Structures are given as C-alpha cells and as structure tokens.
XYZ file of N, CA, C and O in Angstrom:
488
model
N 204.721 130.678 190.690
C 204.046 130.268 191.910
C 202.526 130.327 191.706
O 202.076 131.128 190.886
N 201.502 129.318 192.584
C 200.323 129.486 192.119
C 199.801 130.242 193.185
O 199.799 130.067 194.404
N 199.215 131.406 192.212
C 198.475 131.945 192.694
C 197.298 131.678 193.399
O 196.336 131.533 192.644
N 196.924 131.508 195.154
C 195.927 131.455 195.937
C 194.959 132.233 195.787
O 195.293 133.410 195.923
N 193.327 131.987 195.443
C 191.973 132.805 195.293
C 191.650 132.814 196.437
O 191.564 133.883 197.041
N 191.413 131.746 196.971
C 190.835 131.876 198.329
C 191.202 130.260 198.976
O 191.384 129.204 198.370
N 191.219 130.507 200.176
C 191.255 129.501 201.410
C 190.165 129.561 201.689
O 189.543 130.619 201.790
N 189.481 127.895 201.963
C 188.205 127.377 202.994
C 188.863 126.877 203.867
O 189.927 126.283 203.690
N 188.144 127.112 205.224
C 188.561 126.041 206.491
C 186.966 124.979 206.188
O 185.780 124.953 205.860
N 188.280 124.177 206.662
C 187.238 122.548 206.415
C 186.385 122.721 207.425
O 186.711 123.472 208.344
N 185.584 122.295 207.434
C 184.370 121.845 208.881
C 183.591 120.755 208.831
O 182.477 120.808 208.308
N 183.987 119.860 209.265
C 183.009 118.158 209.235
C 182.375 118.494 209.914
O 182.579 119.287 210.834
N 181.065 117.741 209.487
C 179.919 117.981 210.256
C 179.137 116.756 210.283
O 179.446 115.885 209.470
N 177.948 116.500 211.273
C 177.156 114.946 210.685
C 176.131 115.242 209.648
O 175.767 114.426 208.801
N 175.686 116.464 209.768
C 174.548 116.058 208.628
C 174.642 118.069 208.092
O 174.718 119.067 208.810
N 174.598 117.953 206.855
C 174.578 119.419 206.227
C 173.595 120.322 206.283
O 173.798 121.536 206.264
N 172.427 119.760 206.357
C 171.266 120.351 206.450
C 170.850 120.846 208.061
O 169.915 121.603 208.321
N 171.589 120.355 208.855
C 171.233 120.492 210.305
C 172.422 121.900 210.401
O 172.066 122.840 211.111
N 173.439 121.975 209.871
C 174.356 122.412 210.074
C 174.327 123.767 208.942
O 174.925 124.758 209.360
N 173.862 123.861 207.933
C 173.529 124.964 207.049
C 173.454 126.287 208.048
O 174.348 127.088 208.322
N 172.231 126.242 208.446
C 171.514 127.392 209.326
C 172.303 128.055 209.934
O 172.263 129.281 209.837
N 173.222 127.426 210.715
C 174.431 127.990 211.865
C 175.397 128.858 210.793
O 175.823 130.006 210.921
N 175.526 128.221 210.060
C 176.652 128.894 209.221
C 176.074 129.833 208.156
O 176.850 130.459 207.434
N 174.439 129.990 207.995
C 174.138 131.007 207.648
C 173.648 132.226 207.875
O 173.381 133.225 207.208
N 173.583 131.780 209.337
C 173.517 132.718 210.753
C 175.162 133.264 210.739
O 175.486 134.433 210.530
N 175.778 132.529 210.915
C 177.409 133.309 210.775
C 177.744 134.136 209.923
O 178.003 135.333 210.044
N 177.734 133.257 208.748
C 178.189 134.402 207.893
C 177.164 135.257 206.868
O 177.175 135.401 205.646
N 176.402 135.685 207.769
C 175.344 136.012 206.846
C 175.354 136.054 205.288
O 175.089 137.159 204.815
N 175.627 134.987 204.351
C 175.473 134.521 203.371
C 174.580 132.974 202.944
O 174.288 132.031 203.679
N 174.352 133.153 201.682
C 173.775 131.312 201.663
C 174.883 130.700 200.731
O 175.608 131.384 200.009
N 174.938 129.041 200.851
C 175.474 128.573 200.224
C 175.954 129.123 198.975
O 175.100 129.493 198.170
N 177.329 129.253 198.644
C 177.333 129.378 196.901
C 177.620 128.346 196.316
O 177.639 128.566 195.105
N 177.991 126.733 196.695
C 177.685 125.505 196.187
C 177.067 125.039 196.931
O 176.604 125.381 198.019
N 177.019 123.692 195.980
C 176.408 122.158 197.371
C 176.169 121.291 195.986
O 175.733 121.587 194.874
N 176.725 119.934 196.661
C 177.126 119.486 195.789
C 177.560 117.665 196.361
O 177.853 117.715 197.556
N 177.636 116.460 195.905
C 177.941 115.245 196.150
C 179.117 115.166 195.919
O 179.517 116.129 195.264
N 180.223 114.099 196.281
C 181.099 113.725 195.772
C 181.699 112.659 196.495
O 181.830 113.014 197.666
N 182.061 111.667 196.332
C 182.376 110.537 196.851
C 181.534 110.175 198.068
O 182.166 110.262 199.121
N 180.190 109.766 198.191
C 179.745 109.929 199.412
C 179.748 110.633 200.090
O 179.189 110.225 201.108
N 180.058 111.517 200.167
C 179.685 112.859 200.842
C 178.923 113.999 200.264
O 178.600 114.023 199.077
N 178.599 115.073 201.228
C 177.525 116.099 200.970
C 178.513 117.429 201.353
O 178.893 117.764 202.475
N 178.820 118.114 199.964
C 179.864 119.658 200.526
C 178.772 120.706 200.094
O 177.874 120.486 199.281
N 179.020 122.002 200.840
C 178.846 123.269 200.972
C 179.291 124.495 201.156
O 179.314 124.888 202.323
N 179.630 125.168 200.372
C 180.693 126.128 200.564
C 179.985 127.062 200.821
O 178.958 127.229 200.164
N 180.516 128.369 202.370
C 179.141 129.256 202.365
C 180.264 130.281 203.448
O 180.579 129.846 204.556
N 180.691 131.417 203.033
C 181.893 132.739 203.702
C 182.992 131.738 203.071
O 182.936 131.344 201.906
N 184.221 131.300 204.194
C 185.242 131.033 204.330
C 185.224 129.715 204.098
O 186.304 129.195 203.818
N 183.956 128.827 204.161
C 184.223 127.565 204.886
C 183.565 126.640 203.575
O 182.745 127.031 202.744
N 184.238 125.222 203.687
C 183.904 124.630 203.334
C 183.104 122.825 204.226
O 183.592 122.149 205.132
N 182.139 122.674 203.647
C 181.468 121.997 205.119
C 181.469 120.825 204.240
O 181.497 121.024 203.025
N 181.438 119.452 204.761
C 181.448 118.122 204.027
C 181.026 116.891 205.558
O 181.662 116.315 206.440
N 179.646 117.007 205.133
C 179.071 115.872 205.623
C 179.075 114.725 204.944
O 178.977 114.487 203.740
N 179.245 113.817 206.201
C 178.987 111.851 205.898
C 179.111 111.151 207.029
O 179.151 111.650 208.153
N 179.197 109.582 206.676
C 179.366 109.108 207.261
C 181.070 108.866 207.788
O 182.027 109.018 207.029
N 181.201 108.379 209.543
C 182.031 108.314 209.879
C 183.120 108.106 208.902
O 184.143 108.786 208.812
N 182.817 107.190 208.255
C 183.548 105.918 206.750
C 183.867 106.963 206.120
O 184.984 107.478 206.160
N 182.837 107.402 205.430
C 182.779 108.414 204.021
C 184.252 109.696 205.043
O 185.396 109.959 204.673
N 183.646 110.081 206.071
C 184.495 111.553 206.121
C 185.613 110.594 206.682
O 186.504 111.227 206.114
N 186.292 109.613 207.313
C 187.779 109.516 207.018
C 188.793 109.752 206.321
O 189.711 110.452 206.748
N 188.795 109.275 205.281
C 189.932 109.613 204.263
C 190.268 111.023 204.537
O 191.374 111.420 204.903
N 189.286 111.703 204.343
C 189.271 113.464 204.347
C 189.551 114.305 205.280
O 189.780 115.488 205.029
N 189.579 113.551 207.099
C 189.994 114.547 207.701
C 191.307 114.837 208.057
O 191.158 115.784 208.830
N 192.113 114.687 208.003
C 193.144 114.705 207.702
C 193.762 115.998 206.732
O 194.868 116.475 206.989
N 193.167 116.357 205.927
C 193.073 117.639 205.257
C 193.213 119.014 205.755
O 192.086 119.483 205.592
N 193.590 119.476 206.016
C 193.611 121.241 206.779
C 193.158 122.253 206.178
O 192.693 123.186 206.833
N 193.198 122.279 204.877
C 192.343 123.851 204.055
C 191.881 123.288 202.793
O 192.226 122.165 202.423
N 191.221 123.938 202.224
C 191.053 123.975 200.847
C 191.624 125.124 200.219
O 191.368 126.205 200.748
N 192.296 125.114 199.271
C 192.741 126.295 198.363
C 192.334 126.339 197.335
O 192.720 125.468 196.555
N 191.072 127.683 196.705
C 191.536 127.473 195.392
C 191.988 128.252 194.614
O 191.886 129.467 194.788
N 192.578 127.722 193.601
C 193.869 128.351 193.029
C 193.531 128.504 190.947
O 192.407 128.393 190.457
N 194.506 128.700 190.326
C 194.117 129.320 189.097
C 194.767 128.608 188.291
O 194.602 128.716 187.075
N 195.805 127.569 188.953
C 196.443 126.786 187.801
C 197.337 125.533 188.842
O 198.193 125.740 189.702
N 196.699 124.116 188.323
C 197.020 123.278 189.554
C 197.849 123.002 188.666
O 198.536 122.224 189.327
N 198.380 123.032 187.572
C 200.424 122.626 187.211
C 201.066 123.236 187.514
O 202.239 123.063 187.182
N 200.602 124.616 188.546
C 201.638 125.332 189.127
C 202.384 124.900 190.849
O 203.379 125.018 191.564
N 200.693 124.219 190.731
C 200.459 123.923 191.968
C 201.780 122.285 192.071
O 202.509 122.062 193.037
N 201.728 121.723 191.231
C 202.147 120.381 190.720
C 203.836 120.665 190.732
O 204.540 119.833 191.305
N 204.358 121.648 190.200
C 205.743 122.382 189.967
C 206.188 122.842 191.443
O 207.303 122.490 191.826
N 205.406 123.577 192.251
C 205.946 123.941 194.004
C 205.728 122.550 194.284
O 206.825 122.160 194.685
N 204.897 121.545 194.299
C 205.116 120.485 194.905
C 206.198 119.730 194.985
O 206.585 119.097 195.968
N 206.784 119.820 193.717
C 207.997 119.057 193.160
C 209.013 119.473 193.720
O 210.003 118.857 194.115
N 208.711 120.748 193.759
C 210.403 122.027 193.901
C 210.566 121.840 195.548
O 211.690 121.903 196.046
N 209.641 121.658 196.189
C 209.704 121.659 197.522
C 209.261 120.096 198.603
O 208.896 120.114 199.778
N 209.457 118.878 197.707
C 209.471 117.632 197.888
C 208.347 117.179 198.791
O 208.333 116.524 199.833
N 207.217 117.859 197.900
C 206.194 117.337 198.921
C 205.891 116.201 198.239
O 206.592 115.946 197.260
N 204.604 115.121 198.664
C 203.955 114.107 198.233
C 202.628 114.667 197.662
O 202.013 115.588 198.199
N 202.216 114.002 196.470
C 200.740 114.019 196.089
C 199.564 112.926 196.589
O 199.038 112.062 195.888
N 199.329 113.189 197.886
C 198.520 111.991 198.371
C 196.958 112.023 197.178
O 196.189 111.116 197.496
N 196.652 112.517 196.465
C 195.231 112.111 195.361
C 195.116 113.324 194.137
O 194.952 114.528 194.338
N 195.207 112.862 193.254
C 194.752 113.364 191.946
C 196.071 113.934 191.314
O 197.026 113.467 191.935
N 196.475 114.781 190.297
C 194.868 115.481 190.115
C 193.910 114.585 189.710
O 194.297 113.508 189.257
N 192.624 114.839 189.792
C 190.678 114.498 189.637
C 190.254 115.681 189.103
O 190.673 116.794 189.422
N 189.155 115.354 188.029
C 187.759 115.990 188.057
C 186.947 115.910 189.137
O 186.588 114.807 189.547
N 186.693 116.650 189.521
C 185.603 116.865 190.576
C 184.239 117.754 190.102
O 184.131 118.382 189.049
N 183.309 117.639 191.091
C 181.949 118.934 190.820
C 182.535 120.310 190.300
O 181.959 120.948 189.419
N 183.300 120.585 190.687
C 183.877 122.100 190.757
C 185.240 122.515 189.579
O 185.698 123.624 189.306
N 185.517 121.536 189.205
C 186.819 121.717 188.412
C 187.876 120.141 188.457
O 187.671 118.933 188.343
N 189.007 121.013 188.685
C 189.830 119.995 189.331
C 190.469 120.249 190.782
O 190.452 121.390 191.244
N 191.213 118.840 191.731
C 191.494 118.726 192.298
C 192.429 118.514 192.820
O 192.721 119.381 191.996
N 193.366 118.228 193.422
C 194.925 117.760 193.949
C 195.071 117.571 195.548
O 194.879 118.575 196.235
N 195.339 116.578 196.071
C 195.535 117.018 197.506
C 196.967 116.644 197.630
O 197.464 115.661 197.081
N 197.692 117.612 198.497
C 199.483 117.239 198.832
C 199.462 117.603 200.436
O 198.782 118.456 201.007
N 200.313 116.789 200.917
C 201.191 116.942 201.869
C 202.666 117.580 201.930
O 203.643 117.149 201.317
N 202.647 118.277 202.469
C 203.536 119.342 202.367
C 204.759 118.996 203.224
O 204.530 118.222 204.153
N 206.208 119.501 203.056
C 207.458 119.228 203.957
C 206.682 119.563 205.035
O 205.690 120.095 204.537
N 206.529 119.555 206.595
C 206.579 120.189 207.463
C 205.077 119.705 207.987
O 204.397 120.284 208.834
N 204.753 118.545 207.292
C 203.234 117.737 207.531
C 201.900 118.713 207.341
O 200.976 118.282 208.032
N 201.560 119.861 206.624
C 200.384 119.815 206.520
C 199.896 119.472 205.027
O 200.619 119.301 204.045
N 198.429 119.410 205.097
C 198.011 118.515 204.157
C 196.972 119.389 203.382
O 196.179 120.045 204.057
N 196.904 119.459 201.818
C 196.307 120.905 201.560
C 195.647 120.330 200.339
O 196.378 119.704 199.571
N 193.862 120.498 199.933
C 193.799 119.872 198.922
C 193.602 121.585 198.147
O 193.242 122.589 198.761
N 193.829 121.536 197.196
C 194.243 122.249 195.990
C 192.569 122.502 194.753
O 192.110 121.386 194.508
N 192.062 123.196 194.331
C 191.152 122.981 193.772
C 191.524 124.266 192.456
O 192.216 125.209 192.839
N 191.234 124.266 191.525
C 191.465 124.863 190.387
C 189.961 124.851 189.650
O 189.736 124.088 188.711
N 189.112 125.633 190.093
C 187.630 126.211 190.051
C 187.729 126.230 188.315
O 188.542 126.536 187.443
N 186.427 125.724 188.432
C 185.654 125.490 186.732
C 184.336 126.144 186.861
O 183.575 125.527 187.607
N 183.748 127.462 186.226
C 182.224 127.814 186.468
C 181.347 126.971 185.609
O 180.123 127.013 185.483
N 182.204 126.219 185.061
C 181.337 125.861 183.705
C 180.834 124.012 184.338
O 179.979 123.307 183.804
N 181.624 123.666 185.488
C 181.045 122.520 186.111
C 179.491 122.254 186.666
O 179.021 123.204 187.293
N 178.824 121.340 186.548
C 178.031 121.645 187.060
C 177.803 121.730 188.586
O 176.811 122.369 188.940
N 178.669 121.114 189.644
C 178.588 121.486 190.859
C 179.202 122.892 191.073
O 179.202 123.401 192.194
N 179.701 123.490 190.038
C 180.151 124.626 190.518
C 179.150 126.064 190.841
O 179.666 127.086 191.294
C-alpha cells in the first residue's frame, strides 16, 4: 500500500499573490514552493495547496479534492488497479516530481504526487 506523507487541501484562488498573505497569516509559515505549471501559479504553504488562474486554466483542476503526497506512485498505480478506479492524467513529470490523478470507486478524485527534492520546482 502507498504510503501517504502528507495531504494538501486544494484552494483555488484568483490571483496568488493577493492570496499568499492570508495564508501566511494562517498558518504562520511561508511558502515552501511556488512554482508554474500548465498555466497556472501553485503554492504550497501548512496543509494547503493554492493554484491560481484563469477561469480556463483552473477548470480541468477543480474537480480534484486533495493532493497526496506519497513515496511511490506504482504503488499508488497497483491500489488503483486492485480497487477499479480510473486514471483520469499521468503519470507526468511535473515541478515537483511526479504526478497521477485517479478517481476513485465511490467518486472522489485524488491527484497523487511522488515528491522529487532534486526538481527544480521542488
């Protein structure tokens, strides 16, 4: 089974920089990424992961419910199988490593991340 590091809750936002402050007022921490990726602008900063854009750009993506990341996405790839979910994207290289997003029996939708320090968005 793959082992879970940590869960982000997603948070769309319109613009990252307007939206930083609040969340560094919350969790009294600063960003530990930030980073581009498909038209969009992410930030990871406590629990959360934040991804500004445009209306366009953040569609595909909301739809998503957590981020997980995890220590080995062929493990992640093997529960998917065993438990008949769908792979709606990747795996991908991304800023951070790699990626996977699945939909799960029971409709939620979970993208999967398998952390690289050696990336440069990471």
């Amino acid at each position: 089974m793959p082992a879970a590091r940590t869960t982000l809750a997603r948070v769309y936002v319109d613009d990252l920089d307007t939206a930083l402050p609040t969340f560094v007022d919350l969790t009294g921490e600063q960003p530990r990424q930030r980073f581009s990726y498909r038209g969009l602008e992410l930030a990871t900063i406590g629990g959360f992961l934040l991804l500004a854009g445009t209306t366009e750009a953040l569609a595909p993506y909301r739809g998503t419910h957590a981020t997980v990341l995890v220590d080995c996405l062929d493990e992640v790839l093997q529960l998917t199988e065993q438990h008949s979910g769908k792979i709606l994207d990747g795996p991908n290289v991304v800023p951070t490593g790699r990626n996977l997003t699945v939909r799960h029996q029971g409709g939620s939708t979970i993208e999967y991340v398998e952390f690289d320090a050696s990336q440069p968005g990471a």
